[in-house]
């Protein structure tokens, strides 16, 4: 019985088969993905190419999969969510796989959700988009300003965000969901937290030792959305050491913060002035509000209560 190597030698000596292999190899080598990869590895020679044809075919196939990406859930690559990189190791072809931006975003989201329960957002909010958003006359101006923010936000260069004010159920959070998805298409990271749950969670984090990790994550995300601020039970510690610390860092780093609230600026300042030690602390509340006012555009969201349908 012939060995595999002997059989391969016989095949290669077959002129017809050799011609077909040569044509296939030339077609492969003229592929733009393959050419670009070979140019980045000038030490690869003809012998390396012939010995590494299988890897070259794999590289081309999976590169085109990435170019026409059907989404992470339907990724056809052997390693779902990973894209190939052609490299040379001592002149031999090899492939390394790196997570694509969709895989990195999913992993980061899972890590965030494992760390913070208050990041849970209803599915309908996560799926909101400006294409499907109900932009009736009452909400047209708010949708326009939200879309303008999503299209032009530049974290690190411009820290101005939005403050969506409106009564209960008018769709403020849905608008923020559309903002998040528009930012995602620009590969800008965002995070939305339901503020009352977030502040309760931060209190508990003191006991389990995760406080600083959670605080740092919220402080440093490119775009932060604090949903329903003012609905929480306020305390001096929450106001000064949590909210104040977050806003101060984001202001200095020019990272946009967006808010939704049933309170306008003046009503929120009154809410933040409450002291659990008795009385009010108007100066401390004013300091917080100055940061919010200076770095947000106030937007009124009108309309009927959509949750009462």
PDB file of C-alpha atoms in Angstrom:
ATOM      1  CA  UNK A   1       0.000   0.000   0.000  1.00  0.00           C
ATOM      2  CA  UNK A   2       1.384   3.390  -0.987  1.00  0.00           C
ATOM      3  CA  UNK A   3       2.128   5.972   1.645  1.00  0.00           C
ATOM      4  CA  UNK A   4       0.233   9.282   1.586  1.00  0.00           C
ATOM      5  CA  UNK A   5       3.444  11.129   0.656  1.00  0.00           C
ATOM      6  CA  UNK A   6       4.027   8.755  -2.256  1.00  0.00           C
ATOM      7  CA  UNK A   7       0.481   9.270  -3.473  1.00  0.00           C
ATOM      8  CA  UNK A   8       0.856  13.046  -3.253  1.00  0.00           C
ATOM      9  CA  UNK A   9       4.051  12.823  -5.293  1.00  0.00           C
ATOM     10  CA  UNK A  10       2.252  10.811  -7.965  1.00  0.00           C
ATOM     11  CA  UNK A  11      -0.569  13.368  -8.070  1.00  0.00           C
ATOM     12  CA  UNK A  12       1.813  16.270  -8.367  1.00  0.00           C
ATOM     13  CA  UNK A  13       3.516  14.533 -11.296  1.00  0.00           C
ATOM     14  CA  UNK A  14       0.194  14.318 -13.096  1.00  0.00           C
ATOM     15  CA  UNK A  15       0.414  17.251 -15.517  1.00  0.00           C
ATOM     16  CA  UNK A  16      -3.342  17.834 -15.704  1.00  0.00           C
ATOM     17  CA  UNK A  17      -3.744  17.909 -11.955  1.00  0.00           C
ATOM     18  CA  UNK A  18      -0.663  20.098 -11.617  1.00  0.00           C
ATOM     19  CA  UNK A  19      -2.089  22.610 -14.063  1.00  0.00           C
ATOM     20  CA  UNK A  20      -5.347  22.813 -12.128  1.00  0.00           C
ATOM     21  CA  UNK A  21      -3.457  23.274  -8.871  1.00  0.00           C
ATOM     22  CA  UNK A  22      -1.318  26.017 -10.427  1.00  0.00           C
ATOM     23  CA  UNK A  23      -4.397  27.849 -11.693  1.00  0.00           C
ATOM     24  CA  UNK A  24      -6.068  27.556  -8.317  1.00  0.00           C
ATOM     25  CA  UNK A  25      -2.943  28.833  -6.576  1.00  0.00           C
ATOM     26  CA  UNK A  26      -2.619  31.798  -8.946  1.00  0.00           C
ATOM     27  CA  UNK A  27      -6.265  32.665  -8.374  1.00  0.00           C
ATOM     28  CA  UNK A  28      -5.656  32.460  -4.641  1.00  0.00           C
ATOM     29  CA  UNK A  29      -2.547  34.652  -4.816  1.00  0.00           C
ATOM     30  CA  UNK A  30      -4.353  37.390  -6.746  1.00  0.00           C
ATOM     31  CA  UNK A  31      -7.069  37.638  -4.100  1.00  0.00           C
ATOM     32  CA  UNK A  32      -6.856  41.101  -2.462  1.00  0.00           C
ATOM     33  CA  UNK A  33      -7.091  39.707   1.083  1.00  0.00           C
ATOM     34  CA  UNK A  34      -4.281  37.239   0.409  1.00  0.00           C
ATOM     35  CA  UNK A  35      -2.111  39.810  -1.388  1.00  0.00           C
ATOM     36  CA  UNK A  36      -2.440  42.273   1.445  1.00  0.00           C
ATOM     37  CA  UNK A  37      -1.581  39.619   4.024  1.00  0.00           C
ATOM     38  CA  UNK A  38       1.477  38.438   2.074  1.00  0.00           C
ATOM     39  CA  UNK A  39       2.716  42.017   1.718  1.00  0.00           C
ATOM     40  CA  UNK A  40       2.676  42.273   5.501  1.00  0.00           C
ATOM     41  CA  UNK A  41       4.849  39.147   5.670  1.00  0.00           C
ATOM     42  CA  UNK A  42       7.639  39.702   3.099  1.00  0.00           C
ATOM     43  CA  UNK A  43       9.706  36.751   4.384  1.00  0.00           C
ATOM     44  CA  UNK A  44       7.158  34.241   3.032  1.00  0.00           C
ATOM     45  CA  UNK A  45       8.560  32.545  -0.089  1.00  0.00           C
ATOM     46  CA  UNK A  46       7.060  30.358  -2.802  1.00  0.00           C
ATOM     47  CA  UNK A  47       7.877  27.155  -0.961  1.00  0.00           C
ATOM     48  CA  UNK A  48       6.133  28.423   2.178  1.00  0.00           C
ATOM     49  CA  UNK A  49       3.092  29.322   0.101  1.00  0.00           C
ATOM     50  CA  UNK A  50       2.886  25.882  -1.505  1.00  0.00           C
ATOM     51  CA  UNK A  51       3.253  24.169   1.858  1.00  0.00           C
ATOM     52  CA  UNK A  52       0.695  26.482   3.448  1.00  0.00           C
ATOM     53  CA  UNK A  53      -2.023  26.452   0.768  1.00  0.00           C
ATOM     54  CA  UNK A  54      -4.602  24.982   3.130  1.00  0.00           C
ATOM     55  CA  UNK A  55      -4.055  27.831   5.590  1.00  0.00           C
ATOM     56  CA  UNK A  56      -4.223  30.393   2.771  1.00  0.00           C
ATOM     57  CA  UNK A  57      -7.566  29.005   1.616  1.00  0.00           C
ATOM     58  CA  UNK A  58      -8.849  29.081   5.185  1.00  0.00           C
ATOM     59  CA  UNK A  59      -7.607  32.646   5.598  1.00  0.00           C
ATOM     60  CA  UNK A  60      -9.343  33.814   2.409  1.00  0.00           C
ATOM     61  CA  UNK A  61     -12.616  32.044   3.163  1.00  0.00           C
ATOM     62  CA  UNK A  62     -12.915  33.344   6.699  1.00  0.00           C
ATOM     63  CA  UNK A  63     -11.754  36.846   5.741  1.00  0.00           C
ATOM     64  CA  UNK A  64     -14.661  37.045   3.283  1.00  0.00           C
ATOM     65  CA  UNK A  65     -16.991  35.783   5.989  1.00  0.00           C
ATOM     66  CA  UNK A  66     -15.879  38.740   8.110  1.00  0.00           C
ATOM     67  CA  UNK A  67     -16.197  41.155   5.182  1.00  0.00           C
ATOM     68  CA  UNK A  68     -19.845  40.123   4.686  1.00  0.00           C
ATOM     69  CA  UNK A  69     -20.500  39.616   8.404  1.00  0.00           C
ATOM     70  CA  UNK A  70     -24.020  38.253   9.048  1.00  0.00           C
ATOM     71  CA  UNK A  71     -23.781  39.105  12.744  1.00  0.00           C
ATOM     72  CA  UNK A  72     -22.207  37.360  15.687  1.00  0.00           C
ATOM     73  CA  UNK A  73     -25.022  34.851  16.189  1.00  0.00           C
ATOM     74  CA  UNK A  74     -24.736  33.638  12.570  1.00  0.00           C
ATOM     75  CA  UNK A  75     -20.939  33.849  12.246  1.00  0.00           C
ATOM     76  CA  UNK A  76     -19.847  30.992   9.919  1.00  0.00           C
ATOM     77  CA  UNK A  77     -16.174  31.009  10.937  1.00  0.00           C
ATOM     78  CA  UNK A  78     -14.773  27.922  12.643  1.00  0.00           C
ATOM     79  CA  UNK A  79     -14.223  30.009  15.769  1.00  0.00           C
ATOM     80  CA  UNK A  80     -17.389  32.099  16.038  1.00  0.00           C
ATOM     81  CA  UNK A  81     -16.596  35.769  16.579  1.00  0.00           C
ATOM     82  CA  UNK A  82     -12.924  35.487  15.635  1.00  0.00           C
ATOM     83  CA  UNK A  83     -11.214  36.812  12.522  1.00  0.00           C
ATOM     84  CA  UNK A  84      -8.010  35.343  11.049  1.00  0.00           C
ATOM     85  CA  UNK A  85      -4.608  36.954  10.758  1.00  0.00           C
ATOM     86  CA  UNK A  86      -1.990  35.463   8.447  1.00  0.00           C
ATOM     87  CA  UNK A  87       1.449  35.407  10.042  1.00  0.00           C
ATOM     88  CA  UNK A  88       4.876  33.984   9.309  1.00  0.00           C
ATOM     89  CA  UNK A  89       6.740  31.916  11.851  1.00  0.00           C
ATOM     90  CA  UNK A  90      10.286  31.298  10.681  1.00  0.00           C
ATOM     91  CA  UNK A  91       9.075  31.486   7.099  1.00  0.00           C
ATOM     92  CA  UNK A  92       6.159  29.094   7.566  1.00  0.00           C
ATOM     93  CA  UNK A  93       2.535  30.188   7.171  1.00  0.00           C
ATOM     94  CA  UNK A  94       0.310  30.147  10.206  1.00  0.00           C
ATOM     95  CA  UNK A  95      -2.999  31.645  11.322  1.00  0.00           C
ATOM     96  CA  UNK A  96      -3.792  33.516  14.490  1.00  0.00           C
ATOM     97  CA  UNK A  97      -7.360  34.318  15.427  1.00  0.00           C
ATOM     98  CA  UNK A  98      -8.449  37.539  17.160  1.00  0.00           C
ATOM     99  CA  UNK A  99     -11.906  38.422  18.496  1.00  0.00           C
ATOM    100  CA  UNK A 100     -13.777  40.798  16.193  1.00  0.00           C
ATOM    101  CA  UNK A 101     -15.358  43.996  17.484  1.00  0.00           C
ATOM    102  CA  UNK A 102     -18.753  42.274  17.844  1.00  0.00           C
ATOM    103  CA  UNK A 103     -17.228  39.519  19.964  1.00  0.00           C
ATOM    104  CA  UNK A 104     -15.367  42.057  22.106  1.00  0.00           C
ATOM    105  CA  UNK A 105     -18.547  44.090  22.605  1.00  0.00           C
ATOM    106  CA  UNK A 106     -20.513  40.995  23.617  1.00  0.00           C
ATOM    107  CA  UNK A 107     -17.814  39.861  26.048  1.00  0.00           C
ATOM    108  CA  UNK A 108     -17.595  43.338  27.574  1.00  0.00           C
ATOM    109  CA  UNK A 109     -21.371  43.497  27.933  1.00  0.00           C
ATOM    110  CA  UNK A 110     -21.454  40.104  29.653  1.00  0.00           C
ATOM    111  CA  UNK A 111     -18.704  41.181  32.043  1.00  0.00           C
ATOM    112  CA  UNK A 112     -20.604  44.367  32.832  1.00  0.00           C
ATOM    113  CA  UNK A 113     -23.858  42.525  33.422  1.00  0.00           C
ATOM    114  CA  UNK A 114     -22.153  39.958  35.631  1.00  0.00           C
ATOM    115  CA  UNK A 115     -20.712  42.783  37.690  1.00  0.00           C
ATOM    116  CA  UNK A 116     -23.781  45.001  37.873  1.00  0.00           C
ATOM    117  CA  UNK A 117     -27.361  43.842  38.127  1.00  0.00           C
ATOM    118  CA  UNK A 118     -28.641  47.394  37.544  1.00  0.00           C
ATOM    119  CA  UNK A 119     -27.503  47.201  33.918  1.00  0.00           C
ATOM    120  CA  UNK A 120     -30.509  45.023  33.054  1.00  0.00           C
ATOM    121  CA  UNK A 121     -32.538  46.780  30.357  1.00  0.00           C
ATOM    122  CA  UNK A 122     -35.805  45.459  28.858  1.00  0.00           C
ATOM    123  CA  UNK A 123     -35.482  43.874  25.411  1.00  0.00           C
ATOM    124  CA  UNK A 124     -37.683  46.495  23.743  1.00  0.00           C
ATOM    125  CA  UNK A 125     -35.292  49.241  24.883  1.00  0.00           C
ATOM    126  CA  UNK A 126     -32.225  47.372  23.610  1.00  0.00           C
ATOM    127  CA  UNK A 127     -33.901  46.905  20.216  1.00  0.00           C
ATOM    128  CA  UNK A 128     -35.029  50.534  19.837  1.00  0.00           C
ATOM    129  CA  UNK A 129     -33.799  52.436  16.798  1.00  0.00           C
ATOM    130  CA  UNK A 130     -34.462  55.802  15.193  1.00  0.00           C
ATOM    131  CA  UNK A 131     -35.954  53.993  12.185  1.00  0.00           C
ATOM    132  CA  UNK A 132     -38.681  52.380  14.275  1.00  0.00           C
ATOM    133  CA  UNK A 133     -39.081  55.072  16.944  1.00  0.00           C
ATOM    134  CA  UNK A 134     -42.490  56.692  17.199  1.00  0.00           C
ATOM    135  CA  UNK A 135     -41.604  60.249  16.221  1.00  0.00           C
ATOM    136  CA  UNK A 136     -44.960  61.950  16.563  1.00  0.00           C
ATOM    137  CA  UNK A 137     -45.206  65.716  16.757  1.00  0.00           C
ATOM    138  CA  UNK A 138     -44.874  65.752  20.546  1.00  0.00           C
ATOM    139  CA  UNK A 139     -41.529  63.936  20.450  1.00  0.00           C
ATOM    140  CA  UNK A 140     -40.143  65.137  17.122  1.00  0.00           C
ATOM    141  CA  UNK A 141     -37.790  67.726  18.586  1.00  0.00           C
ATOM    142  CA  UNK A 142     -36.488  65.336  21.268  1.00  0.00           C
ATOM    143  CA  UNK A 143     -35.862  62.628  18.646  1.00  0.00           C
ATOM    144  CA  UNK A 144     -34.070  65.103  16.389  1.00  0.00           C
ATOM    145  CA  UNK A 145     -31.720  66.251  19.158  1.00  0.00           C
ATOM    146  CA  UNK A 146     -31.100  62.685  20.307  1.00  0.00           C
ATOM    147  CA  UNK A 147     -30.253  61.605  16.760  1.00  0.00           C
ATOM    148  CA  UNK A 148     -27.924  64.590  16.335  1.00  0.00           C
ATOM    149  CA  UNK A 149     -26.112  63.578  19.517  1.00  0.00           C
ATOM    150  CA  UNK A 150     -25.791  59.942  18.413  1.00  0.00           C
ATOM    151  CA  UNK A 151     -24.380  60.954  15.028  1.00  0.00           C
ATOM    152  CA  UNK A 152     -21.893  63.529  16.295  1.00  0.00           C
ATOM    153  CA  UNK A 153     -20.893  62.392  19.796  1.00  0.00           C
ATOM    154  CA  UNK A 154     -17.122  62.459  20.244  1.00  0.00           C
ATOM    155  CA  UNK A 155     -16.178  61.087  23.685  1.00  0.00           C
ATOM    156  CA  UNK A 156     -12.855  62.397  24.915  1.00  0.00           C
ATOM    157  CA  UNK A 157     -13.144  65.523  22.780  1.00  0.00           C
ATOM    158  CA  UNK A 158     -16.621  66.794  23.582  1.00  0.00           C
ATOM    159  CA  UNK A 159     -18.288  65.886  26.862  1.00  0.00           C
ATOM    160  CA  UNK A 160     -21.703  67.468  26.288  1.00  0.00           C
ATOM    161  CA  UNK A 161     -24.667  65.135  26.726  1.00  0.00           C
ATOM    162  CA  UNK A 162     -28.458  65.387  26.954  1.00  0.00           C
ATOM    163  CA  UNK A 163     -31.017  65.746  29.720  1.00  0.00           C
ATOM    164  CA  UNK A 164     -34.385  64.330  28.636  1.00  0.00           C
ATOM    165  CA  UNK A 165     -37.150  65.664  30.841  1.00  0.00           C
ATOM    166  CA  UNK A 166     -40.738  64.493  30.622  1.00  0.00           C
ATOM    167  CA  UNK A 167     -43.607  62.989  32.526  1.00  0.00           C
ATOM    168  CA  UNK A 168     -43.919  59.288  33.274  1.00  0.00           C
ATOM    169  CA  UNK A 169     -44.275  57.028  30.218  1.00  0.00           C
ATOM    170  CA  UNK A 170     -43.637  59.512  27.388  1.00  0.00           C
ATOM    171  CA  UNK A 171     -40.825  57.378  25.909  1.00  0.00           C
ATOM    172  CA  UNK A 172     -37.619  58.942  27.226  1.00  0.00           C
ATOM    173  CA  UNK A 173     -35.916  55.587  27.798  1.00  0.00           C
ATOM    174  CA  UNK A 174     -36.903  54.327  24.331  1.00  0.00           C
ATOM    175  CA  UNK A 175     -35.191  57.353  22.820  1.00  0.00           C
ATOM    176  CA  UNK A 176     -32.074  56.519  24.822  1.00  0.00           C
ATOM    177  CA  UNK A 177     -32.225  52.949  23.519  1.00  0.00           C
ATOM    178  CA  UNK A 178     -32.174  54.326  19.984  1.00  0.00           C
ATOM    179  CA  UNK A 179     -29.190  56.490  20.918  1.00  0.00           C
ATOM    180  CA  UNK A 180     -27.331  53.439  22.228  1.00  0.00           C
ATOM    181  CA  UNK A 181     -27.891  51.488  19.015  1.00  0.00           C
ATOM    182  CA  UNK A 182     -26.832  54.414  16.840  1.00  0.00           C
ATOM    183  CA  UNK A 183     -23.662  54.795  18.926  1.00  0.00           C
ATOM    184  CA  UNK A 184     -23.017  51.065  18.590  1.00  0.00           C
ATOM    185  CA  UNK A 185     -23.038  51.385  14.799  1.00  0.00           C
ATOM    186  CA  UNK A 186     -20.253  53.960  15.215  1.00  0.00           C
ATOM    187  CA  UNK A 187     -18.388  51.612  17.576  1.00  0.00           C
ATOM    188  CA  UNK A 188     -18.817  53.989  20.504  1.00  0.00           C
ATOM    189  CA  UNK A 189     -19.332  52.180  23.789  1.00  0.00           C
ATOM    190  CA  UNK A 190     -22.321  53.128  25.912  1.00  0.00           C
ATOM    191  CA  UNK A 191     -23.989  51.941  29.089  1.00  0.00           C
ATOM    192  CA  UNK A 192     -27.463  52.568  30.456  1.00  0.00           C
ATOM    193  CA  UNK A 193     -28.232  52.069  34.143  1.00  0.00           C
ATOM    194  CA  UNK A 194     -31.545  52.415  35.908  1.00  0.00           C
ATOM    195  CA  UNK A 195     -30.458  54.941  38.509  1.00  0.00           C
ATOM    196  CA  UNK A 196     -32.512  53.834  41.550  1.00  0.00           C
ATOM    197  CA  UNK A 197     -31.270  50.224  41.201  1.00  0.00           C
ATOM    198  CA  UNK A 198     -27.744  51.435  40.527  1.00  0.00           C
ATOM    199  CA  UNK A 199     -27.543  53.498  43.707  1.00  0.00           C
ATOM    200  CA  UNK A 200     -28.975  50.633  45.784  1.00  0.00           C
ATOM    201  CA  UNK A 201     -26.414  48.313  44.251  1.00  0.00           C
ATOM    202  CA  UNK A 202     -23.564  50.688  45.051  1.00  0.00           C
ATOM    203  CA  UNK A 203     -24.575  50.642  48.702  1.00  0.00           C
ATOM    204  CA  UNK A 204     -24.428  46.839  48.713  1.00  0.00           C
ATOM    205  CA  UNK A 205     -21.075  46.919  46.894  1.00  0.00           C
ATOM    206  CA  UNK A 206     -19.425  48.381  49.984  1.00  0.00           C
ATOM    207  CA  UNK A 207     -20.064  45.089  51.766  1.00  0.00           C
ATOM    208  CA  UNK A 208     -18.949  42.721  48.982  1.00  0.00           C
ATOM    209  CA  UNK A 209     -15.832  44.688  48.050  1.00  0.00           C
ATOM    210  CA  UNK A 210     -16.884  45.485  44.462  1.00  0.00           C
ATOM    211  CA  UNK A 211     -17.625  49.186  45.001  1.00  0.00           C
ATOM    212  CA  UNK A 212     -14.504  50.643  43.372  1.00  0.00           C
ATOM    213  CA  UNK A 213     -14.624  48.287  40.411  1.00  0.00           C
ATOM    214  CA  UNK A 214     -18.248  49.178  39.706  1.00  0.00           C
ATOM    215  CA  UNK A 215     -17.637  52.876  40.200  1.00  0.00           C
ATOM    216  CA  UNK A 216     -14.633  52.871  37.845  1.00  0.00           C
ATOM    217  CA  UNK A 217     -16.611  51.050  35.152  1.00  0.00           C
ATOM    218  CA  UNK A 218     -19.404  53.633  35.188  1.00  0.00           C
ATOM    219  CA  UNK A 219     -16.967  56.536  35.378  1.00  0.00           C
ATOM    220  CA  UNK A 220     -14.958  55.447  32.343  1.00  0.00           C
ATOM    221  CA  UNK A 221     -17.532  54.200  29.795  1.00  0.00           C
ATOM    222  CA  UNK A 222     -17.510  56.365  26.675  1.00  0.00           C
ATOM    223  CA  UNK A 223     -21.187  57.369  26.933  1.00  0.00           C
ATOM    224  CA  UNK A 224     -23.136  56.886  30.165  1.00  0.00           C
ATOM    225  CA  UNK A 225     -26.934  57.044  30.381  1.00  0.00           C
ATOM    226  CA  UNK A 226     -28.428  57.534  33.852  1.00  0.00           C
ATOM    227  CA  UNK A 227     -32.063  56.559  33.413  1.00  0.00           C
ATOM    228  CA  UNK A 228     -34.749  57.986  35.697  1.00  0.00           C
ATOM    229  CA  UNK A 229     -32.485  60.089  37.889  1.00  0.00           C
ATOM    230  CA  UNK A 230     -34.478  61.599  40.732  1.00  0.00           C
ATOM    231  CA  UNK A 231     -36.542  58.440  41.303  1.00  0.00           C
ATOM    232  CA  UNK A 232     -33.972  57.141  43.783  1.00  0.00           C
ATOM    233  CA  UNK A 233     -33.899  57.591  47.544  1.00  0.00           C
ATOM    234  CA  UNK A 234     -31.128  60.126  47.916  1.00  0.00           C
ATOM    235  CA  UNK A 235     -28.539  60.384  50.651  1.00  0.00           C
ATOM    236  CA  UNK A 236     -25.541  62.631  51.132  1.00  0.00           C
ATOM    237  CA  UNK A 237     -23.166  59.729  50.474  1.00  0.00           C
ATOM    238  CA  UNK A 238     -24.890  58.731  47.221  1.00  0.00           C
ATOM    239  CA  UNK A 239     -24.987  62.331  46.035  1.00  0.00           C
ATOM    240  CA  UNK A 240     -21.416  63.287  46.918  1.00  0.00           C
ATOM    241  CA  UNK A 241     -19.345  60.078  46.820  1.00  0.00           C
ATOM    242  CA  UNK A 242     -21.112  58.233  44.017  1.00  0.00           C
ATOM    243  CA  UNK A 243     -22.929  60.628  41.687  1.00  0.00           C
ATOM    244  CA  UNK A 244     -20.516  63.506  42.362  1.00  0.00           C
ATOM    245  CA  UNK A 245     -17.451  61.323  41.785  1.00  0.00           C
ATOM    246  CA  UNK A 246     -18.868  59.943  38.535  1.00  0.00           C
ATOM    247  CA  UNK A 247     -19.775  63.348  37.131  1.00  0.00           C
ATOM    248  CA  UNK A 248     -16.485  64.953  38.173  1.00  0.00           C
ATOM    249  CA  UNK A 249     -14.426  62.280  36.428  1.00  0.00           C
ATOM    250  CA  UNK A 250     -16.541  62.341  33.296  1.00  0.00           C
ATOM    251  CA  UNK A 251     -16.420  66.121  33.151  1.00  0.00           C
ATOM    252  CA  UNK A 252     -12.611  66.144  33.357  1.00  0.00           C
ATOM    253  CA  UNK A 253     -12.276  63.380  30.736  1.00  0.00           C
ATOM    254  CA  UNK A 254     -14.915  64.946  28.432  1.00  0.00           C
ATOM    255  CA  UNK A 255     -17.069  61.828  28.460  1.00  0.00           C
ATOM    256  CA  UNK A 256     -20.759  62.538  27.695  1.00  0.00           C
ATOM    257  CA  UNK A 257     -23.395  61.698  30.283  1.00  0.00           C
ATOM    258  CA  UNK A 258     -27.073  61.522  29.341  1.00  0.00           C
ATOM    259  CA  UNK A 259     -30.005  61.635  31.750  1.00  0.00           C
ATOM    260  CA  UNK A 260     -33.718  60.897  31.741  1.00  0.00           C
ATOM    261  CA  UNK A 261     -35.876  62.274  34.513  1.00  0.00           C
ATOM    262  CA  UNK A 262     -39.376  63.218  35.582  1.00  0.00           C
ATOM    263  CA  UNK A 263     -37.751  66.260  37.215  1.00  0.00           C
ATOM    264  CA  UNK A 264     -36.555  69.376  35.464  1.00  0.00           C
ATOM    265  CA  UNK A 265     -33.258  70.959  36.545  1.00  0.00           C
ATOM    266  CA  UNK A 266     -34.769  72.940  39.416  1.00  0.00           C
ATOM    267  CA  UNK A 267     -36.808  70.012  40.736  1.00  0.00           C
ATOM    268  CA  UNK A 268     -33.806  67.693  40.588  1.00  0.00           C
ATOM    269  CA  UNK A 269     -31.687  70.208  42.488  1.00  0.00           C
ATOM    270  CA  UNK A 270     -34.320  70.318  45.204  1.00  0.00           C
ATOM    271  CA  UNK A 271     -34.346  66.513  45.323  1.00  0.00           C
ATOM    272  CA  UNK A 272     -30.544  66.330  45.575  1.00  0.00           C
ATOM    273  CA  UNK A 273     -30.517  68.883  48.390  1.00  0.00           C
ATOM    274  CA  UNK A 274     -32.217  66.442  50.739  1.00  0.00           C
ATOM    275  CA  UNK A 275     -29.982  65.309  53.577  1.00  0.00           C
ATOM    276  CA  UNK A 276     -30.522  62.049  55.447  1.00  0.00           C
ATOM    277  CA  UNK A 277     -28.877  63.793  58.372  1.00  0.00           C
ATOM    278  CA  UNK A 278     -31.781  66.216  58.549  1.00  0.00           C
ATOM    279  CA  UNK A 279     -32.446  69.501  56.788  1.00  0.00           C
ATOM    280  CA  UNK A 280     -31.142  70.332  53.308  1.00  0.00           C
ATOM    281  CA  UNK A 281     -27.713  70.798  51.790  1.00  0.00           C
ATOM    282  CA  UNK A 282     -28.426  73.277  49.042  1.00  0.00           C
ATOM    283  CA  UNK A 283     -24.803  74.149  48.243  1.00  0.00           C
ATOM    284  CA  UNK A 284     -23.808  70.515  47.645  1.00  0.00           C
ATOM    285  CA  UNK A 285     -26.868  69.960  45.465  1.00  0.00           C
ATOM    286  CA  UNK A 286     -26.048  73.102  43.510  1.00  0.00           C
ATOM    287  CA  UNK A 287     -22.511  71.835  42.827  1.00  0.00           C
ATOM    288  CA  UNK A 288     -23.891  68.624  41.348  1.00  0.00           C
ATOM    289  CA  UNK A 289     -26.441  70.523  39.282  1.00  0.00           C
ATOM    290  CA  UNK A 290     -23.835  72.898  37.899  1.00  0.00           C
ATOM    291  CA  UNK A 291     -21.979  69.920  36.455  1.00  0.00           C
ATOM    292  CA  UNK A 292     -25.185  68.517  34.988  1.00  0.00           C
ATOM    293  CA  UNK A 293     -26.391  71.839  33.552  1.00  0.00           C
ATOM    294  CA  UNK A 294     -23.025  72.773  32.073  1.00  0.00           C
ATOM    295  CA  UNK A 295     -22.569  69.470  30.255  1.00  0.00           C
ATOM    296  CA  UNK A 296     -26.096  68.667  29.072  1.00  0.00           C
ATOM    297  CA  UNK A 297     -28.628  70.172  26.707  1.00  0.00           C
ATOM    298  CA  UNK A 298     -32.081  70.267  28.298  1.00  0.00           C
ATOM    299  CA  UNK A 299     -34.684  68.542  26.105  1.00  0.00           C
ATOM    300  CA  UNK A 300     -38.375  68.337  26.930  1.00  0.00           C
ATOM    301  CA  UNK A 301     -40.158  65.164  25.828  1.00  0.00           C
ATOM    302  CA  UNK A 302     -43.865  65.761  25.414  1.00  0.00           C
ATOM    303  CA  UNK A 303     -46.699  63.354  24.721  1.00  0.00           C
ATOM    304  CA  UNK A 304     -49.149  60.983  26.288  1.00  0.00           C
ATOM    305  CA  UNK A 305     -48.321  58.107  28.620  1.00  0.00           C
ATOM    306  CA  UNK A 306     -47.541  55.214  26.258  1.00  0.00           C
ATOM    307  CA  UNK A 307     -47.519  52.717  29.099  1.00  0.00           C
ATOM    308  CA  UNK A 308     -51.226  53.183  29.776  1.00  0.00           C
ATOM    309  CA  UNK A 309     -52.282  51.679  26.441  1.00  0.00           C
TER     310      UNK A 309
END
